[in-house]
Coordinates of N, CA and C in Angstrom, one line a residue:
M2 N -3.1 -48.0 34.4 CA -3.1 -47.7 32.9 C -1.8 -48.4 32.3
A3 N -2.0 -48.8 31.1 CA -0.9 -49.5 30.4 C 0.2 -48.5 30.0
T4 N 1.5 -49.1 30.0 CA 2.6 -48.2 29.5 C 3.3 -48.9 28.4
D5 N 3.9 -48.1 27.5 CA 4.6 -48.7 26.3 C 6.0 -49.2 26.7
A6 N 6.8 -49.6 25.7 CA 8.1 -50.2 25.9 C 9.0 -49.3 26.7
R7 N 8.8 -47.9 26.6 CA 9.7 -47.0 27.3 C 9.1 -46.6 28.6
G8 N 7.9 -47.0 29.0 CA 7.3 -46.6 30.2 C 6.4 -45.5 30.1
V9 N 6.1 -45.0 28.9 CA 5.2 -43.9 28.7 C 3.8 -44.4 28.8
E10 N 2.9 -43.6 29.4 CA 1.5 -44.0 29.6 C 0.8 -44.0 28.2
I11 N 0.0 -45.1 27.9 CA -0.7 -45.2 26.7 C -2.1 -44.7 26.9
T12 N -2.5 -43.7 26.0 CA -3.8 -43.1 26.0 C -4.5 -43.2 24.7
E13 N -5.8 -43.3 24.7 CA -6.5 -43.4 23.4 C -6.3 -42.2 22.6
G14 N -6.0 -42.4 21.3 CA -5.8 -41.3 20.4 C -4.3 -40.9 20.2
A15 N -3.5 -41.5 21.0 CA -2.0 -41.2 20.9 C -1.4 -41.9 19.6
S16 N -0.4 -41.3 19.0 CA 0.2 -41.9 17.9 C 1.3 -42.9 18.4
C17 N 1.4 -44.0 17.7 CA 2.4 -45.0 18.1 C 3.1 -45.6 16.9
I18 N 4.2 -46.3 17.2 CA 4.8 -47.1 16.2 C 5.2 -48.5 16.8
Y19 N 5.2 -49.5 16.0 CA 5.6 -50.8 16.4 C 6.1 -51.6 15.3
G20 N 6.8 -52.7 15.6 CA 7.4 -53.6 14.6 C 6.4 -54.8 14.4
A21 N 6.0 -55.0 13.2 CA 5.1 -56.1 12.9 C 5.9 -57.1 12.1
P22 N 5.7 -58.4 12.4 CA 6.5 -59.5 11.7 C 5.9 -59.6 10.3
V23 N 6.8 -59.8 9.3 CA 6.4 -60.0 7.9 C 7.4 -61.1 7.5
G24 N 7.0 -62.3 7.5 CA 7.8 -63.4 7.1 C 9.0 -63.5 8.1
R25 N 10.2 -63.4 7.5 CA 11.4 -63.4 8.4 C 11.9 -61.9 8.6
S26 N 11.1 -61.0 8.4 CA 11.5 -59.6 8.5 C 10.6 -58.8 9.4
I27 N 10.8 -57.6 9.6 CA 9.9 -56.7 10.5 C 9.5 -55.5 9.6
A28 N 8.3 -55.1 9.8 CA 7.8 -53.9 9.1 C 7.5 -52.8 10.2
L29 N 7.9 -51.6 10.0 CA 7.5 -50.5 10.9 C 6.1 -50.1 10.6
V30 N 5.3 -50.1 11.6 CA 3.9 -49.7 11.4 C 3.6 -48.5 12.3
E31 N 2.9 -47.5 11.7 CA 2.4 -46.3 12.3 C 1.0 -46.5 12.6
G32 N 0.5 -46.1 13.8 CA -0.9 -46.2 14.1 C -1.3 -45.3 15.2
V33 N -2.6 -45.3 15.5 CA -3.3 -44.5 16.5 C -3.9 -45.4 17.5
I34 N -3.7 -45.2 18.8 CA -4.3 -46.1 19.9 C -5.8 -45.9 19.8
D35 N -6.5 -47.1 19.7 CA -7.9 -47.1 19.5 C -8.7 -47.8 20.7
G36 N -8.0 -48.1 21.8 CA -8.7 -48.7 22.9 C -7.9 -49.8 23.5
F37 N -8.5 -50.6 24.4 CA -7.8 -51.6 25.1 C -8.6 -52.9 25.1
T38 N -8.0 -54.0 25.1 CA -8.7 -55.3 25.2 C -8.9 -55.6 26.7
P39 N -9.8 -56.5 27.1 CA -10.0 -56.9 28.5 C -8.7 -57.5 29.0
S40 N -7.8 -58.1 28.2 CA -6.7 -58.7 28.7 C -5.5 -57.8 28.8
G41 N -5.6 -56.5 28.5 CA -4.6 -55.6 28.6 C -3.8 -55.3 27.3
R42 N -4.2 -55.9 26.2 CA -3.5 -55.6 24.9 C -4.1 -54.2 24.5
V43 N -3.5 -53.7 23.5 CA -3.8 -52.3 23.0 C -4.3 -52.5 21.5
W44 N -5.5 -51.9 21.3 CA -6.0 -51.8 19.9 C -5.4 -50.7 19.2
V45 N -4.8 -50.9 18.0 CA -4.2 -49.9 17.2 C -4.8 -49.8 15.9
R46 N -5.3 -48.6 15.5 CA -5.9 -48.4 14.2 C -4.7 -48.0 13.3
I47 N -4.4 -48.8 12.2 CA -3.3 -48.7 11.3 C -3.4 -47.4 10.5
V48 N -2.3 -46.6 10.4 CA -2.3 -45.5 9.6 C -1.4 -45.8 8.3
R49 N -0.2 -46.3 8.6 CA 0.7 -46.6 7.5 C 1.7 -47.7 7.8
R50 N 2.0 -48.5 6.9 CA 3.0 -49.6 7.0 C 4.2 -49.3 6.2
A51 N 5.4 -49.5 6.7 CA 6.6 -49.2 5.9 C 7.2 -50.5 5.4
Y52 N 6.5 -51.2 4.7 CA 7.1 -52.5 4.1 C 6.5 -52.7 2.8
G53 N 7.2 -52.5 1.7 CA 6.8 -52.8 0.4 C 5.6 -52.0 0.0
R54 N 4.6 -52.6 -0.7 CA 3.5 -52.0 -1.2 C 2.2 -52.2 -0.3
G55 N 2.4 -52.7 0.9 CA 1.3 -53.0 1.8 C 0.9 -54.5 1.6
W56 N 0.0 -54.9 2.4 CA -0.5 -56.3 2.4 C -1.9 -56.3 1.9
T57 N -2.2 -57.2 1.0 CA -3.6 -57.3 0.5 C -4.6 -57.7 1.5
D58 N -4.2 -58.6 2.4 CA -5.1 -59.1 3.4 C -4.9 -58.5 4.8
S59 N -4.3 -57.3 4.8 CA -4.1 -56.6 6.0 C -5.3 -56.0 6.7
K60 N -5.2 -55.9 8.0 CA -6.3 -55.4 8.8 C -6.2 -53.9 9.1
D61 N -7.3 -53.2 9.2 CA -7.2 -51.8 9.6 C -7.0 -51.6 11.1
R62 N -7.3 -52.6 11.9 CA -7.2 -52.4 13.3 C -6.6 -53.8 13.9
V63 N -5.6 -53.7 14.7 CA -5.0 -54.8 15.3 C -4.8 -54.6 16.8
H64 N -4.6 -55.7 17.5 CA -4.3 -55.6 18.9 C -2.8 -56.0 19.1
V65 N -2.1 -55.2 19.9 CA -0.7 -55.3 20.1 C -0.4 -55.3 21.6
G66 N 0.6 -56.1 22.0 CA 1.0 -56.0 23.4 C 1.6 -54.6 23.7
A67 N 1.2 -54.1 24.9 CA 1.7 -52.8 25.3 C 3.2 -52.6 25.2
D68 N 3.9 -53.7 25.6 CA 5.3 -53.6 25.6 C 6.0 -53.7 24.2
R69 N 5.2 -53.9 23.2 CA 5.7 -54.0 21.8 C 5.5 -52.7 21.0
L70 N 5.0 -51.7 21.6 CA 4.9 -50.4 20.8 C 5.5 -49.3 21.6
V71 N 5.7 -48.2 20.8 CA 6.2 -46.9 21.4 C 5.3 -45.8 21.1
I72 N 4.9 -45.1 22.1 CA 4.1 -43.9 21.9 C 5.0 -42.7 21.5
V73 N 4.6 -42.0 20.4 CA 5.3 -40.8 20.0 C 4.4 -39.6 20.1
D74 N 4.9 -38.5 20.5 CA 4.1 -37.3 20.7 C 3.4 -36.9 19.4
A75 N 4.2 -36.8 18.4 CA 3.6 -36.4 17.1 C 4.6 -36.9 16.0
L76 N 4.1 -37.7 15.1 CA 5.0 -38.1 14.0 C 5.2 -37.0 13.0
P77 N 6.3 -36.9 12.4 CA 6.5 -35.8 11.4 C 5.6 -36.1 10.2
E78 N 5.3 -35.1 9.5 CA 4.5 -35.2 8.3 C 5.2 -36.1 7.3
S79 N 4.4 -36.8 6.6 CA 5.0 -37.8 5.6 C 4.4 -37.6 4.3
G80 N 5.2 -37.6 3.3 CA 4.6 -37.6 1.9 C 4.2 -38.9 1.4
L81 N 4.4 -40.0 2.2 CA 3.9 -41.3 1.8 C 2.4 -41.4 2.0
Q82 N 1.8 -42.3 1.1 CA 0.4 -42.5 1.2 C 0.1 -43.3 2.5
T83 N -1.1 -43.1 3.0 CA -1.6 -44.0 4.1 C -2.1 -45.3 3.4
Q84 N -2.4 -46.3 4.2 CA -2.9 -47.5 3.6 C -4.3 -47.3 2.9
A85 N -5.1 -46.4 3.5 CA -6.4 -46.2 2.9 C -6.3 -45.4 1.6
E86 N -5.3 -44.5 1.5 CA -5.1 -43.8 0.3 C -4.6 -44.7 -0.8
K87 N -3.7 -45.7 -0.4 CA -3.2 -46.7 -1.4 C -4.4 -47.5 -2.0
V88 N -5.2 -48.0 -1.1 CA -6.4 -48.8 -1.5 C -7.3 -48.0 -2.4
A89 N -7.6 -46.7 -2.0 CA -8.5 -45.9 -2.8 C -7.8 -45.6 -4.2
E90 N -6.6 -45.4 -4.3 CA -5.9 -45.2 -5.6 C -6.0 -46.4 -6.4
T91 N -5.8 -47.6 -5.9 CA -5.9 -48.8 -6.6 C -7.3 -49.0 -7.1
R92 N -8.3 -48.8 -6.3 CA -9.6 -48.9 -6.7 C -9.9 -48.0 -7.9
R93 N -9.5 -46.7 -7.8 CA -9.7 -45.7 -8.8 C -9.1 -46.2 -10.2
Q94 N -7.8 -46.7 -10.1 CA -7.1 -47.2 -11.3 C -7.8 -48.3 -11.9
T95 N -8.3 -49.3 -11.1 CA -9.0 -50.5 -11.6 C -10.3 -50.1 -12.2
A96 N -11.0 -49.2 -11.5 CA -12.3 -48.7 -12.1 C -12.1 -48.1 -13.4
E97 N -11.1 -47.2 -13.5 CA -10.9 -46.5 -14.8 C -10.5 -47.6 -15.9
R98 N -9.7 -48.6 -15.5 CA -9.3 -49.6 -16.5 C -10.6 -50.4 -17.0
Y99 N -11.5 -50.7 -16.0 CA -12.7 -51.4 -16.4 C -13.6 -50.5 -17.3
R100 N -13.6 -49.2 -17.1 CA -14.4 -48.3 -17.9 C -13.8 -48.3 -19.3
Q101 N -12.5 -48.2 -19.4 CA -11.8 -48.2 -20.7 C -12.1 -49.6 -21.4
N102 N -12.1 -50.7 -20.7 CA -12.4 -52.0 -21.4 C -13.8 -52.0 -21.8
I103 N -14.7 -51.5 -21.0 CA -16.1 -51.5 -21.5 C -16.3 -50.7 -22.7
A104 N -15.7 -49.5 -22.8 CA -15.8 -48.7 -24.0 C -15.1 -49.4 -25.2
H105 N -14.0 -50.0 -25.0 CA -13.3 -50.8 -26.0 C -14.2 -51.9 -26.6
V106 N -14.8 -52.7 -25.7 CA -15.6 -53.8 -26.1 C -16.9 -53.3 -26.8
K107 N -17.5 -52.2 -26.3 CA -18.7 -51.7 -26.9 C -18.4 -51.1 -28.3
A108 N -17.2 -50.6 -28.5 CA -16.8 -50.0 -29.8 C -16.5 -51.1 -30.8
G109 N -16.6 -52.4 -30.4 CA -16.3 -53.5 -31.3 C -14.9 -54.0 -31.2
G110 N -14.2 -53.6 -30.2 CA -12.8 -54.2 -30.0 C -12.9 -55.6 -29.7
D111 N -11.7 -56.2 -29.8 CA -11.5 -57.7 -29.5 C -11.9 -58.1 -28.1
V112 N -12.6 -59.2 -28.0 CA -12.9 -59.7 -26.6 C -12.0 -61.0 -26.4
P113 N -11.2 -60.9 -25.3 CA -10.4 -62.1 -25.1 C -11.2 -63.4 -25.0
S114 N -10.7 -64.5 -25.6 CA -11.5 -65.7 -25.7 C -11.9 -66.3 -24.3
Y115 N -11.1 -66.0 -23.2 CA -11.4 -66.5 -21.9 C -12.6 -65.8 -21.3
M116 N -13.0 -64.7 -21.9 CA -14.2 -63.9 -21.4 C -15.5 -64.3 -22.0
G117 N -15.5 -65.2 -23.0 CA -16.7 -65.6 -23.7 C -17.1 -64.6 -24.7
T118 N -18.4 -64.4 -24.8 CA -19.0 -63.5 -25.8 C -18.9 -62.1 -25.4
R119 N -19.2 -61.2 -26.3 CA -19.1 -59.8 -26.1 C -20.0 -59.4 -24.9
E120 N -21.2 -59.9 -24.9 CA -22.2 -59.6 -23.8 C -21.7 -60.1 -22.5
E121 N -21.1 -61.3 -22.5 CA -20.6 -61.9 -21.2 C -19.4 -61.0 -20.7
A122 N -18.6 -60.5 -21.6 CA -17.4 -59.7 -21.2 C -18.0 -58.3 -20.6
L123 N -18.9 -57.8 -21.3 CA -19.5 -56.5 -20.8 C -20.1 -56.7 -19.4
A124 N -20.9 -57.8 -19.3 CA -21.5 -58.1 -18.0 C -20.5 -58.2 -16.9
W125 N -19.4 -59.0 -17.2 CA -18.3 -59.2 -16.2 C -17.7 -57.8 -15.8
Y126 N -17.4 -57.0 -16.8 CA -16.8 -55.7 -16.4 C -17.7 -54.8 -15.6
R127 N -19.0 -54.8 -16.0 CA -20.0 -54.0 -15.3 C -20.2 -54.5 -13.9
E128 N -20.2 -55.8 -13.7 CA -20.4 -56.3 -12.4 C -19.2 -56.0 -11.5
R129 N -17.9 -56.1 -12.0 CA -16.8 -55.8 -11.2 C -16.7 -54.3 -10.9
L130 N -17.1 -53.4 -11.9 CA -17.1 -52.0 -11.7 C -18.1 -51.6 -10.6
A131 N -19.3 -52.2 -10.7 CA -20.3 -51.9 -9.7 C -19.8 -52.3 -8.3
A132 N -19.1 -53.4 -8.2 CA -18.6 -53.9 -6.8 C -17.5 -52.9 -6.3
L133 N -16.7 -52.4 -7.2 CA -15.7 -51.4 -6.8 C -16.3 -50.1 -6.3
E134 N -17.3 -49.7 -7.0 CA -17.9 -48.4 -6.7 C -18.8 -48.5 -5.4
D135 N -19.2 -49.7 -5.1 CA -20.0 -49.9 -3.9 C -19.1 -50.0 -2.6
A136 N -17.8 -50.4 -2.9 CA -16.9 -50.7 -1.8 C -16.4 -49.4 -1.1

């Protein structure tokens, strides 16, 4: 069985932390062991990243070298949002903004020139709102 950087046995479902490269810096990442690759790397399901506001193109599951992570028995409770909670909040805020813009345009409000006609603007907002609600 694989062991972490301290020699602790890695088991599926265990909590872990590791340092992920971000440009010329390192981000602390909290995750849960989600399996092993045939080559011996460890699949980690990401719970939370401690660098800025998160990455827009980040993955929910990554593979990491066993010697690059540390198994922790239980991480203390955190008031910080998980990555999934951040994404859900952003989607809710964006959907609400689209609903407000739809109401504004329907009530006869100004339509930005780059959006074309009133009907085109409403179609654009409705399409984006539907895509958010389906995600």
